[in-house]
Amino acid sequence: MAQSRAYSYIDGALEHKDSLSNTEILKRGHVQMTSTGTGISHSEKTHGKHPVHFLQIWATPKQRGLQPKYYTRYFGDEEKRRGFVKVVAPAWSEGADLRRDGNEVESKGDAGSEMFDTPAPVQSDLTMYATIIPPGSQEREVKLLGSKGYVHLIQTSGYNAGEAAGGEIGIGEVGQPGEHLAMREGDGAYLKVTSGDGAVLKVENVGDTEVELLVFDLD
């Protein structure tokens, strides 16, 4: 089965190589999307001396037999601290940029990173948002336009094999005003959108540490 894969939340450095002749060092803030299409081989490994922590996310494409593609985008932490940032979007959606390295490229100096103002295009009905919420911030909102969604609170405080701990958020359940669901680092929650014109998801940091989360808008 052909699939698309996107990385988000990279802590440390990840070295990517593939059969399309792409070799890249991905760092914090990078989102890398590979559309496997008719076939691609790839490898990843930790780059440097420090451990790497990253999320690898797979999505089933709407169309089979496409040519393999590779895209890289960068979204800085300060941008995410200001609100929800659209980091992945369907390739056919308004504003999608199908060039490998996005639309606007700006040097970030010694960090060796680049800034892109368009989401990574994916061959699926998937839009993904990322945000970082400091403690004491106001409640944030994002509108889901698909029929379902998923929220994942990233485990940023380190590996934990026990019960969820670390940062904590409260989310307003879609279509259920006044009801809230508490989530800790590493937790995920599926959402069902019952309204035909979408629904607003409300998120609040209810803990005492900064949290980072992803929201998936799916059809």
GROMACS .gro file of C-alpha atoms in nm:
model
  219
    1MET     CA    1   0.000   0.000   0.000
    2ALA     CA    2   0.134   0.342  -0.093
    3GLN     CA    3   0.162   0.574   0.201
    4SER     CA    4   0.271   0.923   0.297
    5ARG     CA    5   0.484   0.990   0.602
    6ALA     CA    6   0.541   1.315   0.789
    7TYR     CA    7   0.765   1.399   1.080
    8SER     CA    8   0.682   1.664   1.334
    9TYR     CA    9   0.841   1.752   1.667
   10ILE     CA   10   1.205   1.661   1.626
   11ASP     CA   11   1.423   1.700   1.934
   12GLY     CA   12   1.788   1.645   1.854
   13ALA     CA   13   1.898   1.582   1.493
   14LEU     CA   14   1.779   1.314   1.251
   15GLU     CA   15   1.971   1.215   0.937
   16HIS     CA   16   1.749   1.115   0.644
   17LYS     CA   17   1.862   0.940   0.323
   18ASP     CA   18   1.649   0.796   0.044
   19SER     CA   19   1.659   0.655  -0.309
   20LEU     CA   20   1.555   0.993  -0.454
   21SER     CA   21   1.907   1.114  -0.365
   22ASN     CA   22   1.781   1.321  -0.074
   23THR     CA   23   2.023   1.351   0.217
   24GLU     CA   24   1.920   1.592   0.490
   25ILE     CA   25   1.976   1.666   0.857
   26LEU     CA   26   1.639   1.740   1.017
   27LYS     CA   27   1.633   1.945   1.336
   28ARG     CA   28   1.378   2.082   1.577
   29GLY     CA   29   1.102   2.262   1.388
   30HIS     CA   30   1.137   2.060   1.068
   31VAL     CA   31   0.845   1.877   0.913
   32GLN     CA   32   0.954   1.626   0.648
   33MET     CA   33   0.697   1.457   0.424
   34THR     CA   34   0.775   1.161   0.200
   35SER     CA   35   0.511   1.034  -0.042
   36THR     CA   36   0.620   0.677  -0.111
   37GLY     CA   37   0.406   0.642  -0.425
   38THR     CA   38   0.528   0.369  -0.661
   39GLY     CA   39   0.822   0.295  -0.433
   40ILE     CA   40   1.106   0.448  -0.239
   41SER     CA   41   1.372   0.318  -0.001
   42HIS     CA   42   1.493   0.530   0.289
   43SER     CA   43   1.683   0.526   0.615
   44GLU     CA   44   1.699   0.744   0.925
   45LYS     CA   45   1.947   0.755   1.207
   46THR     CA   46   2.050   0.981   1.492
   47HIS     CA   47   2.285   1.256   1.377
   48GLY     CA   48   2.543   1.360   1.634
   49LYS     CA   49   2.600   1.255   1.993
   50HIS     CA   50   2.263   1.347   2.142
   51PRO     CA   51   1.954   1.121   2.136
   52VAL     CA   52   1.682   1.213   1.888
   53HIS     CA   53   1.310   1.213   1.966
   54PHE     CA   54   1.069   1.245   1.675
   55LEU     CA   55   0.718   1.155   1.566
   56GLN     CA   56   0.664   0.946   1.252
   57ILE     CA   57   0.309   0.969   1.118
   58TRP     CA   58   0.160   0.766   0.831
   59ALA     CA   59  -0.143   0.845   0.617
   60THR     CA   60  -0.312   0.645   0.339
   61PRO     CA   61  -0.324   0.843   0.010
   62LYS     CA   62  -0.641   0.896  -0.193
   63GLN     CA   63  -0.475   0.786  -0.517
   64ARG     CA   64  -0.243   0.495  -0.594
   65GLY     CA   65   0.048   0.487  -0.838
   66LEU     CA   66   0.179   0.840  -0.785
   67GLN     CA   67   0.546   0.920  -0.826
   68PRO     CA   68   0.745   0.940  -0.501
   69LYS     CA   69   0.789   1.292  -0.362
   70TYR     CA   70   0.987   1.453  -0.083
   71TYR     CA   71   0.913   1.781   0.095
   72THR     CA   72   1.069   1.968   0.385
   73ARG     CA   73   0.920   2.257   0.581
   74TYR     CA   74   1.027   2.447   0.892
   75PHE     CA   75   0.807   2.608   1.159
   76GLY     CA   76   0.974   2.781   1.452
   77ASP     CA   77   0.875   2.749   1.818
   78GLU     CA   78   0.784   3.117   1.851
   79GLU     CA   79   0.537   3.085   1.565
   80LYS     CA   80   0.372   2.790   1.741
   81ARG     CA   81   0.362   2.977   2.073
   82ARG     CA   82   0.144   3.243   1.908
   83GLY     CA   83  -0.126   2.993   1.810
   84PHE     CA   84  -0.209   2.693   1.595
   85VAL     CA   85   0.012   2.658   1.285
   86LYS     CA   86  -0.096   2.452   0.983
   87VAL     CA   87   0.206   2.228   0.915
   88VAL     CA   88   0.053   1.963   0.683
   89ALA     CA   89  -0.233   2.003   0.432
   90PRO     CA   90  -0.381   1.814   0.134
   91ALA     CA   91  -0.178   1.868  -0.184
   92TRP     CA   92  -0.491   1.989  -0.366
   93SER     CA   93  -0.597   2.240  -0.099
   94GLU     CA   94  -0.590   2.616  -0.147
   95GLY     CA   95  -0.243   2.761  -0.096
   96ALA     CA   96  -0.061   2.427  -0.123
   97ASP     CA   97   0.291   2.456  -0.266
   98LEU     CA   98   0.426   2.145  -0.439
   99ARG     CA   99   0.784   2.263  -0.467
  100ARG     CA  100   1.027   2.059  -0.262
  101ASP     CA  101   1.137   2.336  -0.027
  102GLY     CA  102   0.824   2.547  -0.006
  103ASN     CA  103   0.755   2.903  -0.108
  104GLU     CA  104   0.954   3.144   0.105
  105VAL     CA  105   1.305   3.045   0.215
  106GLU     CA  106   1.488   3.251   0.476
  107SER     CA  107   1.829   3.179   0.626
  108LYS     CA  108   1.823   3.120   1.002
  109GLY     CA  109   2.196   3.180   1.052
  110ASP     CA  110   2.405   2.940   1.256
  111ALA     CA  111   2.106   2.716   1.326
  112GLY     CA  112   2.129   2.594   0.968
  113SER     CA  113   1.751   2.589   0.939
  114GLU     CA  114   1.518   2.740   0.685
  115MET     CA  115   1.173   2.893   0.721
  116PHE     CA  116   0.881   2.798   0.496
  117ASP     CA  117   0.542   2.963   0.501
  118THR     CA  118   0.339   2.681   0.345
  119PRO     CA  119   0.238   2.344   0.495
  120ALA     CA  120   0.389   2.018   0.373
  121PRO     CA  121   0.156   1.877   0.102
  122VAL     CA  122   0.017   1.528   0.160
  123GLN     CA  123  -0.187   1.307  -0.077
  124SER     CA  124  -0.456   1.249   0.186
  125ASP     CA  125  -0.758   1.424   0.335
  126LEU     CA  126  -0.543   1.529   0.630
  127THR     CA  127  -0.470   1.870   0.776
  128MET     CA  128  -0.236   1.884   1.075
  129TYR     CA  129  -0.188   2.174   1.316
  130ALA     CA  130   0.086   2.221   1.575
  131THR     CA  131   0.101   2.456   1.870
  132ILE     CA  132   0.304   2.522   2.185
  133ILE     CA  133   0.108   2.656   2.484
  134PRO     CA  134   0.296   2.812   2.778
  135PRO     CA  135   0.136   2.780   3.125
  136GLY     CA  136  -0.111   3.055   3.205
  137SER     CA  137  -0.194   3.121   2.839
  138GLN     CA  138  -0.543   3.193   2.716
  139GLU     CA  139  -0.755   2.911   2.573
  140ARG     CA  140  -0.680   2.842   2.204
  141GLU     CA  141  -0.918   2.742   1.929
  142VAL     CA  142  -0.888   2.562   1.598
  143LYS     CA  143  -1.175   2.478   1.362
  144LEU     CA  144  -1.207   2.122   1.235
  145LEU     CA  145  -1.370   2.097   0.893
  146GLY     CA  146  -1.354   1.719   0.849
  147SER     CA  147  -1.576   1.448   0.994
  148LYS     CA  148  -1.328   1.342   1.263
  149GLY     CA  149  -1.010   1.448   1.434
  150TYR     CA  150  -0.731   1.338   1.662
  151VAL     CA  151  -0.535   1.521   1.933
  152HIS     CA  152  -0.190   1.410   2.050
  153LEU     CA  153  -0.010   1.573   2.343
  154ILE     CA  154   0.360   1.527   2.268
  155GLN     CA  155   0.578   1.371   2.537
  156THR     CA  156   0.834   1.648   2.573
  157SER     CA  157   0.958   1.585   2.928
  158GLY     CA  158   1.148   1.266   2.842
  159TYR     CA  159   1.086   0.894   2.809
  160ASN     CA  160   0.827   0.756   3.048
  161ALA     CA  161   0.712   0.394   3.041
  162GLY     CA  162   0.463   0.441   3.324
  163GLU     CA  163   0.141   0.635   3.356
  164ALA     CA  164   0.115   0.960   3.159
  165ALA     CA  165   0.273   1.253   3.342
  166GLY     CA  166   0.433   1.589   3.257
  167GLY     CA  167   0.227   1.868   3.100
  168GLU     CA  168  -0.152   1.865   3.106
  169ILE     CA  169  -0.421   2.013   2.884
  170GLY     CA  170  -0.797   2.032   2.890
  171ILE     CA  171  -0.984   2.009   2.560
  172GLY     CA  172  -1.342   2.101   2.492
  173GLU     CA  173  -1.499   1.799   2.327
  174VAL     CA  174  -1.619   1.876   1.975
  175GLY     CA  175  -1.994   1.925   1.975
  176GLN     CA  176  -2.020   1.898   2.354
  177PRO     CA  177  -2.015   2.253   2.500
  178GLY     CA  178  -1.918   2.270   2.864
  179GLU     CA  179  -1.755   1.927   2.873
  180HIS     CA  180  -1.378   1.891   2.897
  181LEU     CA  181  -1.131   1.606   2.864
  182ALA     CA  182  -0.801   1.609   3.055
  183MET     CA  183  -0.491   1.483   2.874
  184ARG     CA  184  -0.132   1.428   2.991
  185GLU     CA  185   0.189   1.397   2.790
  186GLY     CA  186   0.177   1.101   2.552
  187ASP     CA  187  -0.204   1.086   2.556
  188GLY     CA  188  -0.414   1.091   2.240
  189ALA     CA  189  -0.787   1.134   2.182
  190TYR     CA  190  -1.011   1.070   1.882
  191LEU     CA  191  -1.277   1.329   1.799
  192LYS     CA  192  -1.601   1.296   1.607
  193VAL     CA  193  -1.745   1.601   1.430
  194THR     CA  194  -2.122   1.576   1.406
  195SER     CA  195  -2.192   1.920   1.260
  196GLY     CA  196  -2.194   1.949   0.881
  197ASP     CA  197  -2.015   2.284   0.885
  198GLY     CA  198  -1.731   2.179   1.115
  199ALA     CA  199  -1.671   2.236   1.485
  200VAL     CA  200  -1.437   2.439   1.704
  201LEU     CA  201  -1.189   2.255   1.924
  202LYS     CA  202  -1.084   2.450   2.236
  203VAL     CA  203  -0.758   2.370   2.414
  204GLU     CA  204  -0.628   2.502   2.746
  205ASN     CA  205  -0.299   2.443   2.927
  206VAL     CA  206  -0.411   2.347   3.278
  207GLY     CA  207  -0.067   2.243   3.407
  208ASP     CA  208   0.240   2.430   3.524
  209THR     CA  209   0.471   2.357   3.229
  210GLU     CA  210   0.478   2.436   2.858
  211VAL     CA  211   0.299   2.182   2.637
  212GLU     CA  212   0.322   2.098   2.268
  213LEU     CA  213   0.043   1.927   2.080
  214LEU     CA  214  -0.073   1.819   1.736
  215VAL     CA  215  -0.430   1.832   1.608
  216PHE     CA  216  -0.536   1.624   1.306
  217ASP     CA  217  -0.836   1.730   1.094
  218LEU     CA  218  -0.953   1.426   0.894
  219ASP     CA  219  -1.223   1.325   0.646
   0.00000   0.00000   0.00000
